[in-house]
Amino acid sequence: MKQDIRRFSAEVVNQDDFIPTILNEEKPFIISSIEACDSKRLTPEEVKKLFCSKSKQDLGWYNSDLIENNIIQIPGIVKQIMKRTDMSFRKLPMRVFMQPCGHITLPHYDGNSLHVVNLQVTGRKKWILTSPHTPLPTLPFMFAGMVSRNFYYNPEKYDFMEFETLPGDLLFVPRYWYHEVHSLDKVNLNFTWVFTPFFPNEGSPLGKREVEIIKLRRIFPLINRIFPDNIREYGGRGEEIINRYTSNVNNLRVLTRFLKEVSKYPRLFLLAKELKARANEFAINNFNV
């Protein structure tokens, strides 16, 4: 079923009451009219100067320290979340995306059970979010959608949201929610802050899958070589979070998960060339403006 995303105004949000409730629900929302950046001064040249560091480059974004200066401020809601003792932040908890018009991401959810807070700084983006309760077909052992470019979000099969973000929109994408993102303007700049809850959420098929795959990666390290994932730093805390997430996962569940993942290979072989091309586009297009 196609759903509407919840929207709130920054002027009416009481952060002390709002944040605990909204995080626990683990459902997407947008807070509009966030004044955190001087978008006129954040030209592509200035953004590249601030964030282009080879040592911090990732697949399709640049990782960053928390930066605050005369043109960039961390939104208050992000600061409030970072004070929580039940959330884990990485050493580089900020990500920077800057993509050209026409760029489309492969549908995916973020690994490491990440919650994502995404600020639209410049440009517009169209988002399609799919609930972890009705997940898309997923790459074996990974977190990208195993679907073609002409994939159709059938409302009878998937619970999803489709909407646009404008400058000043702060979007919360909870862990395990698939997102496909379309860049609509000439320059589309986004800052995101990522964090992992200390506690698992097995209330959806993807939540159950995640804790089983974590334990599978721990038992069979070879999987981490074939399907790279730095399990030692999972969620920014490694073993501490892994132990919390996998305490109720028995060996039967692990074996069943392995068989389920292996059974996806026929579909993967059919789509492998296209999926690889889309992943390469994601990496090449970042900061290519």
PDB file of C-alpha atoms in Angstrom:
ATOM      1  CA  MET A   1       0.000   0.000   0.000  1.00  0.00           C
ATOM      2  CA  LYS A   2       1.269   3.483  -0.840  1.00  0.00           C
ATOM      3  CA  GLN A   3       1.443   5.638   2.287  1.00  0.00           C
ATOM      4  CA  ASP A   4       2.023   9.323   3.008  1.00  0.00           C
ATOM      5  CA  ILE A   5       5.092  10.325   4.970  1.00  0.00           C
ATOM      6  CA  ARG A   6       4.518  12.270   8.168  1.00  0.00           C
ATOM      7  CA  ARG A   7       5.612  15.910   8.082  1.00  0.00           C
ATOM      8  CA  PHE A   8       6.256  18.218  11.015  1.00  0.00           C
ATOM      9  CA  SER A   9       7.354  21.830  11.235  1.00  0.00           C
ATOM     10  CA  ALA A  10      10.509  22.649  13.166  1.00  0.00           C
ATOM     11  CA  GLU A  11       8.584  25.450  14.872  1.00  0.00           C
ATOM     12  CA  VAL A  12       6.169  23.086  16.630  1.00  0.00           C
ATOM     13  CA  VAL A  13       8.458  20.166  17.490  1.00  0.00           C
ATOM     14  CA  ASN A  14       9.203  19.790  21.205  1.00  0.00           C
ATOM     15  CA  GLN A  15      12.414  17.808  21.002  1.00  0.00           C
ATOM     16  CA  ASP A  16      12.365  16.498  24.584  1.00  0.00           C
ATOM     17  CA  ASP A  17       9.037  14.753  24.003  1.00  0.00           C
ATOM     18  CA  PHE A  18       9.282  14.206  20.279  1.00  0.00           C
ATOM     19  CA  ILE A  19      12.601  12.420  19.875  1.00  0.00           C
ATOM     20  CA  PRO A  20      12.100   9.417  22.220  1.00  0.00           C
ATOM     21  CA  THR A  21       8.635   8.718  20.823  1.00  0.00           C
ATOM     22  CA  ILE A  22       9.534   9.099  17.165  1.00  0.00           C
ATOM     23  CA  LEU A  23      12.726   7.046  17.386  1.00  0.00           C
ATOM     24  CA  ASN A  24      10.987   4.172  19.141  1.00  0.00           C
ATOM     25  CA  GLU A  25       8.336   4.003  16.427  1.00  0.00           C
ATOM     26  CA  GLU A  26      11.021   3.507  13.751  1.00  0.00           C
ATOM     27  CA  LYS A  27       8.866   5.051  11.037  1.00  0.00           C
ATOM     28  CA  PRO A  28      10.019   7.710   8.549  1.00  0.00           C
ATOM     29  CA  PHE A  29       9.168  11.378   8.996  1.00  0.00           C
ATOM     30  CA  ILE A  30      10.238  14.824   7.777  1.00  0.00           C
ATOM     31  CA  ILE A  31      10.816  17.953   9.829  1.00  0.00           C
ATOM     32  CA  SER A  32      10.659  20.980   7.551  1.00  0.00           C
ATOM     33  CA  SER A  33      12.147  24.480   7.809  1.00  0.00           C
ATOM     34  CA  ILE A  34      15.409  23.378   9.407  1.00  0.00           C
ATOM     35  CA  GLU A  35      17.873  26.281   9.316  1.00  0.00           C
ATOM     36  CA  ALA A  36      21.257  24.654   9.637  1.00  0.00           C
ATOM     37  CA  CYS A  37      23.302  25.646   6.599  1.00  0.00           C
ATOM     38  CA  ASP A  38      24.090  28.667   4.468  1.00  0.00           C
ATOM     39  CA  SER A  39      23.273  27.004   1.156  1.00  0.00           C
ATOM     40  CA  LYS A  40      24.338  30.064  -0.867  1.00  0.00           C
ATOM     41  CA  ARG A  41      27.877  29.769   0.441  1.00  0.00           C
ATOM     42  CA  LEU A  42      27.970  25.981   0.127  1.00  0.00           C
ATOM     43  CA  THR A  43      28.873  26.014  -3.547  1.00  0.00           C
ATOM     44  CA  PRO A  44      30.114  22.763  -5.132  1.00  0.00           C
ATOM     45  CA  GLU A  45      33.648  24.170  -5.008  1.00  0.00           C
ATOM     46  CA  GLU A  46      33.362  24.954  -1.291  1.00  0.00           C
ATOM     47  CA  VAL A  47      31.858  21.536  -0.518  1.00  0.00           C
ATOM     48  CA  LYS A  48      34.675  19.786  -2.357  1.00  0.00           C
ATOM     49  CA  LYS A  49      37.216  21.896  -0.486  1.00  0.00           C
ATOM     50  CA  LEU A  50      35.672  20.977   2.867  1.00  0.00           C
ATOM     51  CA  PHE A  51      34.976  17.291   2.371  1.00  0.00           C
ATOM     52  CA  CYS A  52      36.982  15.785  -0.518  1.00  0.00           C
ATOM     53  CA  SER A  53      39.517  13.649   1.304  1.00  0.00           C
ATOM     54  CA  LYS A  54      40.657  10.378  -0.231  1.00  0.00           C
ATOM     55  CA  SER A  55      41.073   8.866   3.218  1.00  0.00           C
ATOM     56  CA  LYS A  56      37.369   9.491   3.936  1.00  0.00           C
ATOM     57  CA  GLN A  57      35.906   8.523   0.564  1.00  0.00           C
ATOM     58  CA  ASP A  58      33.417   5.670   0.543  1.00  0.00           C
ATOM     59  CA  LEU A  59      31.380   3.922  -2.167  1.00  0.00           C
ATOM     60  CA  GLY A  60      29.099   6.844  -2.988  1.00  0.00           C
ATOM     61  CA  TRP A  61      29.781   9.521  -0.378  1.00  0.00           C
ATOM     62  CA  TYR A  62      32.455  11.133   1.795  1.00  0.00           C
ATOM     63  CA  ASN A  63      32.580  10.373   5.503  1.00  0.00           C
ATOM     64  CA  SER A  64      33.211  13.306   7.797  1.00  0.00           C
ATOM     65  CA  ASP A  65      33.823  14.374  11.352  1.00  0.00           C
ATOM     66  CA  LEU A  66      31.109  16.473  12.956  1.00  0.00           C
ATOM     67  CA  ILE A  67      31.601  19.901  11.435  1.00  0.00           C
ATOM     68  CA  GLU A  68      30.233  23.196  12.673  1.00  0.00           C
ATOM     69  CA  ASN A  69      31.392  26.564  11.386  1.00  0.00           C
ATOM     70  CA  ASN A  70      29.949  29.816  10.074  1.00  0.00           C
ATOM     71  CA  ILE A  71      28.197  28.072   7.165  1.00  0.00           C
ATOM     72  CA  ILE A  72      27.325  24.636   8.609  1.00  0.00           C
ATOM     73  CA  GLN A  73      25.437  23.906  11.815  1.00  0.00           C
ATOM     74  CA  ILE A  74      24.367  20.511  13.146  1.00  0.00           C
ATOM     75  CA  PRO A  75      20.555  20.515  13.499  1.00  0.00           C
ATOM     76  CA  GLY A  76      19.351  20.591  17.086  1.00  0.00           C
ATOM     77  CA  ILE A  77      17.475  17.303  16.749  1.00  0.00           C
ATOM     78  CA  VAL A  78      20.724  15.574  15.704  1.00  0.00           C
ATOM     79  CA  LYS A  79      22.526  16.999  18.728  1.00  0.00           C
ATOM     80  CA  GLN A  80      19.741  15.735  20.981  1.00  0.00           C
ATOM     81  CA  ILE A  81      19.951  12.246  19.499  1.00  0.00           C
ATOM     82  CA  MET A  82      23.721  12.204  19.958  1.00  0.00           C
ATOM     83  CA  LYS A  83      23.257  12.718  23.689  1.00  0.00           C
ATOM     84  CA  ARG A  84      21.303   9.462  24.013  1.00  0.00           C
ATOM     85  CA  THR A  85      22.985   6.571  25.778  1.00  0.00           C
ATOM     86  CA  ASP A  86      21.102   3.911  23.792  1.00  0.00           C
ATOM     87  CA  MET A  87      22.570   4.896  20.414  1.00  0.00           C
ATOM     88  CA  SER A  88      26.029   4.210  18.991  1.00  0.00           C
ATOM     89  CA  PHE A  89      27.823   6.698  16.747  1.00  0.00           C
ATOM     90  CA  ARG A  90      30.792   5.986  14.508  1.00  0.00           C
ATOM     91  CA  LYS A  91      34.079   7.870  14.632  1.00  0.00           C
ATOM     92  CA  LEU A  92      32.991   9.607  11.412  1.00  0.00           C
ATOM     93  CA  PRO A  93      29.222   9.889  11.944  1.00  0.00           C
ATOM     94  CA  MET A  94      28.505  12.355   9.136  1.00  0.00           C
ATOM     95  CA  ARG A  95      28.164  11.591   5.428  1.00  0.00           C
ATOM     96  CA  VAL A  96      28.156  14.019   2.527  1.00  0.00           C
ATOM     97  CA  PHE A  97      26.381  13.390  -0.779  1.00  0.00           C
ATOM     98  CA  MET A  98      26.501  15.755  -3.764  1.00  0.00           C
ATOM     99  CA  GLN A  99      25.018  14.395  -6.976  1.00  0.00           C
ATOM    100  CA  PRO A 100      23.965  15.697 -10.390  1.00  0.00           C
ATOM    101  CA  CYS A 101      20.486  15.753 -11.867  1.00  0.00           C
ATOM    102  CA  GLY A 102      19.307  12.370 -13.085  1.00  0.00           C
ATOM    103  CA  HIS A 103      21.280  10.321 -10.579  1.00  0.00           C
ATOM    104  CA  ILE A 104      19.265   7.371  -9.189  1.00  0.00           C
ATOM    105  CA  THR A 105      20.442   5.095  -6.407  1.00  0.00           C
ATOM    106  CA  LEU A 106      19.932   1.365  -6.421  1.00  0.00           C
ATOM    107  CA  PRO A 107      17.271   0.603  -3.788  1.00  0.00           C
ATOM    108  CA  HIS A 108      19.018  -0.374  -0.565  1.00  0.00           C
ATOM    109  CA  TYR A 109      18.904  -0.131   3.196  1.00  0.00           C
ATOM    110  CA  ASP A 110      21.936   0.957   5.177  1.00  0.00           C
ATOM    111  CA  GLY A 111      24.120  -1.722   6.727  1.00  0.00           C
ATOM    112  CA  ASN A 112      25.129  -1.810  10.381  1.00  0.00           C
ATOM    113  CA  SER A 113      21.452  -1.371  11.365  1.00  0.00           C
ATOM    114  CA  LEU A 114      21.833   2.355  10.793  1.00  0.00           C
ATOM    115  CA  HIS A 115      19.218   4.978  11.479  1.00  0.00           C
ATOM    116  CA  VAL A 116      19.776   7.888   9.093  1.00  0.00           C
ATOM    117  CA  VAL A 117      18.941  11.572   9.541  1.00  0.00           C
ATOM    118  CA  ASN A 118      19.237  13.270   6.153  1.00  0.00           C
ATOM    119  CA  LEU A 119      19.264  17.036   5.608  1.00  0.00           C
ATOM    120  CA  GLN A 120      18.447  18.371   2.145  1.00  0.00           C
ATOM    121  CA  VAL A 121      20.782  21.364   1.802  1.00  0.00           C
ATOM    122  CA  THR A 122      20.606  22.176  -1.913  1.00  0.00           C
ATOM    123  CA  GLY A 123      18.364  20.883  -4.692  1.00  0.00           C
ATOM    124  CA  ARG A 124      15.485  18.428  -4.568  1.00  0.00           C
ATOM    125  CA  LYS A 125      15.277  14.677  -4.331  1.00  0.00           C
ATOM    126  CA  LYS A 126      12.533  12.154  -4.876  1.00  0.00           C
ATOM    127  CA  TRP A 127      12.531   9.310  -2.376  1.00  0.00           C
ATOM    128  CA  ILE A 128      10.840   5.919  -2.470  1.00  0.00           C
ATOM    129  CA  LEU A 129      10.964   4.211   0.935  1.00  0.00           C
ATOM    130  CA  THR A 130       9.867   0.592   1.322  1.00  0.00           C
ATOM    131  CA  SER A 131       8.909  -0.853   4.696  1.00  0.00           C
ATOM    132  CA  PRO A 132      11.049  -3.655   6.181  1.00  0.00           C
ATOM    133  CA  HIS A 133       7.761  -5.455   6.811  1.00  0.00           C
ATOM    134  CA  THR A 134       7.337  -5.846   3.022  1.00  0.00           C
ATOM    135  CA  PRO A 135      10.967  -5.867   1.887  1.00  0.00           C
ATOM    136  CA  LEU A 136      12.260  -5.936  -1.660  1.00  0.00           C
ATOM    137  CA  PRO A 137      14.235  -8.943  -2.913  1.00  0.00           C
ATOM    138  CA  THR A 138      17.674  -8.525  -1.333  1.00  0.00           C
ATOM    139  CA  LEU A 139      21.177  -9.405  -2.514  1.00  0.00           C
ATOM    140  CA  PRO A 140      22.582 -12.504  -0.791  1.00  0.00           C
ATOM    141  CA  PHE A 141      24.184 -11.563   2.550  1.00  0.00           C
ATOM    142  CA  MET A 142      24.016  -7.843   1.651  1.00  0.00           C
ATOM    143  CA  PHE A 143      21.575  -4.931   1.856  1.00  0.00           C
ATOM    144  CA  ALA A 144      20.912  -3.788  -1.725  1.00  0.00           C
ATOM    145  CA  GLY A 145      17.755  -4.510  -3.672  1.00  0.00           C
ATOM    146  CA  MET A 146      18.005  -7.282  -6.222  1.00  0.00           C
ATOM    147  CA  VAL A 147      15.681  -5.568  -8.700  1.00  0.00           C
ATOM    148  CA  SER A 148      15.991  -4.212 -12.238  1.00  0.00           C
ATOM    149  CA  ARG A 149      15.791  -0.576 -13.347  1.00  0.00           C
ATOM    150  CA  ASN A 150      12.183  -0.987 -14.445  1.00  0.00           C
ATOM    151  CA  PHE A 151      11.105  -2.418 -11.089  1.00  0.00           C
ATOM    152  CA  TYR A 152       7.499  -1.597 -10.197  1.00  0.00           C
ATOM    153  CA  TYR A 153       6.502  -0.872  -6.599  1.00  0.00           C
ATOM    154  CA  ASN A 154       3.260  -2.812  -6.620  1.00  0.00           C
ATOM    155  CA  PRO A 155       1.051  -1.264  -3.891  1.00  0.00           C
ATOM    156  CA  GLU A 156      -0.670  -4.615  -3.411  1.00  0.00           C
ATOM    157  CA  LYS A 157       2.641  -6.215  -2.476  1.00  0.00           C
ATOM    158  CA  TYR A 158       4.741  -3.453  -0.905  1.00  0.00           C
ATOM    159  CA  ASP A 159       4.138  -0.812   1.755  1.00  0.00           C
ATOM    160  CA  PHE A 160       6.018   2.211   0.477  1.00  0.00           C
ATOM    161  CA  MET A 161       6.171   6.004   0.489  1.00  0.00           C
ATOM    162  CA  GLU A 162       6.998   8.313  -2.397  1.00  0.00           C
ATOM    163  CA  PHE A 163       7.776  11.989  -1.798  1.00  0.00           C
ATOM    164  CA  GLU A 164      10.220  14.850  -2.431  1.00  0.00           C
ATOM    165  CA  THR A 165      12.597  16.609  -0.078  1.00  0.00           C
ATOM    166  CA  LEU A 166      13.303  20.333  -0.438  1.00  0.00           C
ATOM    167  CA  PRO A 167      16.062  22.492   1.090  1.00  0.00           C
ATOM    168  CA  GLY A 168      15.572  22.597   4.855  1.00  0.00           C
ATOM    169  CA  ASP A 169      13.835  19.197   5.014  1.00  0.00           C
ATOM    170  CA  LEU A 170      15.265  16.830   7.618  1.00  0.00           C
ATOM    171  CA  LEU A 171      14.306  13.235   6.787  1.00  0.00           C
ATOM    172  CA  PHE A 172      14.508  10.331   9.237  1.00  0.00           C
ATOM    173  CA  VAL A 173      15.058   6.953   7.538  1.00  0.00           C
ATOM    174  CA  PRO A 174      14.880   4.198  10.180  1.00  0.00           C
ATOM    175  CA  ARG A 175      17.032   1.095  10.005  1.00  0.00           C
ATOM    176  CA  TYR A 176      16.079  -1.523   7.419  1.00  0.00           C
ATOM    177  CA  TRP A 177      13.854   0.814   5.389  1.00  0.00           C
ATOM    178  CA  TYR A 178      14.735   0.469   1.724  1.00  0.00           C
ATOM    179  CA  HIS A 179      15.306   3.763  -0.084  1.00  0.00           C
ATOM    180  CA  GLU A 180      15.635   4.608  -3.756  1.00  0.00           C
ATOM    181  CA  VAL A 181      16.669   8.232  -4.313  1.00  0.00           C
ATOM    182  CA  HIS A 182      16.354  10.372  -7.463  1.00  0.00           C
ATOM    183  CA  SER A 183      18.339  13.628  -7.770  1.00  0.00           C
ATOM    184  CA  LEU A 184      16.118  16.226  -9.460  1.00  0.00           C
ATOM    185  CA  ASP A 185      18.131  19.465  -9.675  1.00  0.00           C
ATOM    186  CA  LYS A 186      21.473  20.412 -11.194  1.00  0.00           C
ATOM    187  CA  VAL A 187      23.214  20.222  -7.809  1.00  0.00           C
ATOM    188  CA  ASN A 188      21.802  18.107  -4.964  1.00  0.00           C
ATOM    189  CA  LEU A 189      23.656  18.385  -1.670  1.00  0.00           C
ATOM    190  CA  ASN A 190      22.770  16.323   1.407  1.00  0.00           C
ATOM    191  CA  PHE A 191      24.330  15.947   4.842  1.00  0.00           C
ATOM    192  CA  THR A 192      23.427  12.826   6.789  1.00  0.00           C
ATOM    193  CA  TRP A 193      24.160  11.627  10.311  1.00  0.00           C
ATOM    194  CA  VAL A 194      24.073   7.893  11.015  1.00  0.00           C
ATOM    195  CA  PHE A 195      23.778   5.926  14.253  1.00  0.00           C
ATOM    196  CA  THR A 196      22.935   2.416  15.424  1.00  0.00           C
ATOM    197  CA  PRO A 197      20.596   1.551  18.311  1.00  0.00           C
ATOM    198  CA  PHE A 198      22.139  -0.655  20.997  1.00  0.00           C
ATOM    199  CA  PHE A 199      19.073  -2.907  20.889  1.00  0.00           C
ATOM    200  CA  PRO A 200      17.904  -5.141  18.010  1.00  0.00           C
ATOM    201  CA  ASN A 201      14.520  -4.894  16.332  1.00  0.00           C
ATOM    202  CA  GLU A 202      13.300  -8.244  15.068  1.00  0.00           C
ATOM    203  CA  GLY A 203       9.793  -6.971  14.466  1.00  0.00           C
ATOM    204  CA  SER A 204      10.170  -7.238  10.689  1.00  0.00           C
ATOM    205  CA  PRO A 205      11.586  -9.784   8.217  1.00  0.00           C
ATOM    206  CA  LEU A 206      14.628  -7.566   7.607  1.00  0.00           C
ATOM    207  CA  GLY A 207      15.222  -7.069  11.319  1.00  0.00           C
ATOM    208  CA  LYS A 208      15.252 -10.847  11.827  1.00  0.00           C
ATOM    209  CA  ARG A 209      17.456 -11.319   8.775  1.00  0.00           C
ATOM    210  CA  GLU A 210      19.994  -8.778  10.031  1.00  0.00           C
ATOM    211  CA  VAL A 211      20.676 -10.443  13.391  1.00  0.00           C
ATOM    212  CA  GLU A 212      20.940 -13.847  11.712  1.00  0.00           C
ATOM    213  CA  ILE A 213      23.418 -12.576   9.125  1.00  0.00           C
ATOM    214  CA  ILE A 214      25.521 -10.886  11.816  1.00  0.00           C
ATOM    215  CA  LYS A 215      25.895 -14.200  13.620  1.00  0.00           C
ATOM    216  CA  LEU A 216      26.492 -15.999  10.333  1.00  0.00           C
ATOM    217  CA  ARG A 217      29.326 -13.603   9.510  1.00  0.00           C
ATOM    218  CA  ARG A 218      30.847 -14.197  12.926  1.00  0.00           C
ATOM    219  CA  ILE A 219      30.707 -18.004  12.620  1.00  0.00           C
ATOM    220  CA  PHE A 220      31.884 -18.124   8.981  1.00  0.00           C
ATOM    221  CA  PRO A 221      34.410 -15.289   8.414  1.00  0.00           C
ATOM    222  CA  LEU A 222      34.809 -16.369   4.770  1.00  0.00           C
ATOM    223  CA  ILE A 223      31.468 -14.678   4.060  1.00  0.00           C
ATOM    224  CA  ASN A 224      33.036 -11.352   5.017  1.00  0.00           C
ATOM    225  CA  ARG A 225      35.667 -11.793   2.320  1.00  0.00           C
ATOM    226  CA  ILE A 226      33.204 -12.700  -0.411  1.00  0.00           C
ATOM    227  CA  PHE A 227      30.639 -10.096   0.679  1.00  0.00           C
ATOM    228  CA  PRO A 228      32.765  -7.386   2.360  1.00  0.00           C
ATOM    229  CA  ASP A 229      31.524  -5.935   5.619  1.00  0.00           C
ATOM    230  CA  ASN A 230      33.729  -4.778   8.492  1.00  0.00           C
ATOM    231  CA  ILE A 231      31.971  -6.840  11.126  1.00  0.00           C
ATOM    232  CA  ARG A 232      34.607  -5.942  13.744  1.00  0.00           C
ATOM    233  CA  GLU A 233      33.344  -2.353  13.776  1.00  0.00           C
ATOM    234  CA  TYR A 234      29.655  -3.136  13.473  1.00  0.00           C
ATOM    235  CA  GLY A 235      27.568  -0.123  14.464  1.00  0.00           C
ATOM    236  CA  GLY A 236      30.672   1.674  15.699  1.00  0.00           C
ATOM    237  CA  ARG A 237      31.033  -0.664  18.707  1.00  0.00           C
ATOM    238  CA  GLY A 238      31.752  -4.072  17.154  1.00  0.00           C
ATOM    239  CA  GLU A 239      31.434  -6.940  19.622  1.00  0.00           C
ATOM    240  CA  GLU A 240      29.392  -4.949  22.112  1.00  0.00           C
ATOM    241  CA  ILE A 241      26.513  -4.459  19.669  1.00  0.00           C
ATOM    242  CA  ILE A 242      26.966  -7.847  17.988  1.00  0.00           C
ATOM    243  CA  ASN A 243      26.519  -9.591  21.340  1.00  0.00           C
ATOM    244  CA  ARG A 244      23.382  -7.595  22.067  1.00  0.00           C
ATOM    245  CA  TYR A 245      21.896  -8.312  18.641  1.00  0.00           C
ATOM    246  CA  THR A 246      22.664 -12.028  18.437  1.00  0.00           C
ATOM    247  CA  SER A 247      22.022 -13.215  21.992  1.00  0.00           C
ATOM    248  CA  ASN A 248      18.734 -14.883  20.999  1.00  0.00           C
ATOM    249  CA  VAL A 249      19.869 -16.275  17.637  1.00  0.00           C
ATOM    250  CA  ASN A 250      20.366 -20.039  17.772  1.00  0.00           C
ATOM    251  CA  ASN A 251      22.307 -22.222  15.330  1.00  0.00           C
ATOM    252  CA  LEU A 252      19.160 -23.476  13.605  1.00  0.00           C
ATOM    253  CA  ARG A 253      18.237 -19.931  12.660  1.00  0.00           C
ATOM    254  CA  VAL A 254      21.757 -19.345  11.357  1.00  0.00           C
ATOM    255  CA  LEU A 255      21.653 -22.469   9.181  1.00  0.00           C
ATOM    256  CA  THR A 256      18.206 -21.609   7.862  1.00  0.00           C
ATOM    257  CA  ARG A 257      19.386 -18.095   7.023  1.00  0.00           C
ATOM    258  CA  PHE A 258      22.383 -19.453   5.134  1.00  0.00           C
ATOM    259  CA  LEU A 259      20.159 -21.650   2.981  1.00  0.00           C
ATOM    260  CA  LYS A 260      17.776 -18.767   2.299  1.00  0.00           C
ATOM    261  CA  GLU A 261      20.615 -16.512   1.178  1.00  0.00           C
ATOM    262  CA  VAL A 262      22.167 -19.154  -1.063  1.00  0.00           C
ATOM    263  CA  SER A 263      18.786 -19.779  -2.713  1.00  0.00           C
ATOM    264  CA  LYS A 264      18.922 -16.217  -4.120  1.00  0.00           C
ATOM    265  CA  TYR A 265      21.823 -16.934  -6.451  1.00  0.00           C
ATOM    266  CA  PRO A 266      19.805 -17.821  -9.578  1.00  0.00           C
ATOM    267  CA  ARG A 267      18.150 -14.388  -9.462  1.00  0.00           C
ATOM    268  CA  LEU A 268      21.501 -12.743  -8.759  1.00  0.00           C
ATOM    269  CA  PHE A 269      23.084 -14.325 -11.845  1.00  0.00           C
ATOM    270  CA  LEU A 270      20.311 -12.874 -14.015  1.00  0.00           C
ATOM    271  CA  LEU A 271      20.747  -9.335 -12.663  1.00  0.00           C
ATOM    272  CA  ALA A 272      24.449  -9.265 -11.785  1.00  0.00           C
ATOM    273  CA  LYS A 273      25.631  -7.173 -14.744  1.00  0.00           C
ATOM    274  CA  GLU A 274      22.951  -4.516 -14.279  1.00  0.00           C
ATOM    275  CA  LEU A 275      23.404  -4.341 -10.503  1.00  0.00           C
ATOM    276  CA  LYS A 276      27.154  -3.891 -10.870  1.00  0.00           C
ATOM    277  CA  ALA A 277      26.626  -1.066 -13.371  1.00  0.00           C
ATOM    278  CA  ARG A 278      24.200   0.713 -11.044  1.00  0.00           C
ATOM    279  CA  ALA A 279      26.590   0.389  -8.113  1.00  0.00           C
ATOM    280  CA  ASN A 280      29.373   1.903 -10.228  1.00  0.00           C
ATOM    281  CA  GLU A 281      27.097   4.804 -11.205  1.00  0.00           C
ATOM    282  CA  PHE A 282      26.424   5.482  -7.534  1.00  0.00           C
ATOM    283  CA  ALA A 283      30.151   5.772  -6.832  1.00  0.00           C
ATOM    284  CA  ILE A 284      31.051   7.789  -9.948  1.00  0.00           C
ATOM    285  CA  ASN A 285      28.246  10.342  -9.665  1.00  0.00           C
ATOM    286  CA  ASN A 286      29.024  11.495  -6.146  1.00  0.00           C
ATOM    287  CA  PHE A 287      30.577  15.003  -6.229  1.00  0.00           C
ATOM    288  CA  ASN A 288      30.472  14.828 -10.055  1.00  0.00           C
ATOM    289  CA  VAL A 289      28.810  18.245 -10.396  1.00  0.00           C
TER     290      VAL A 289
END
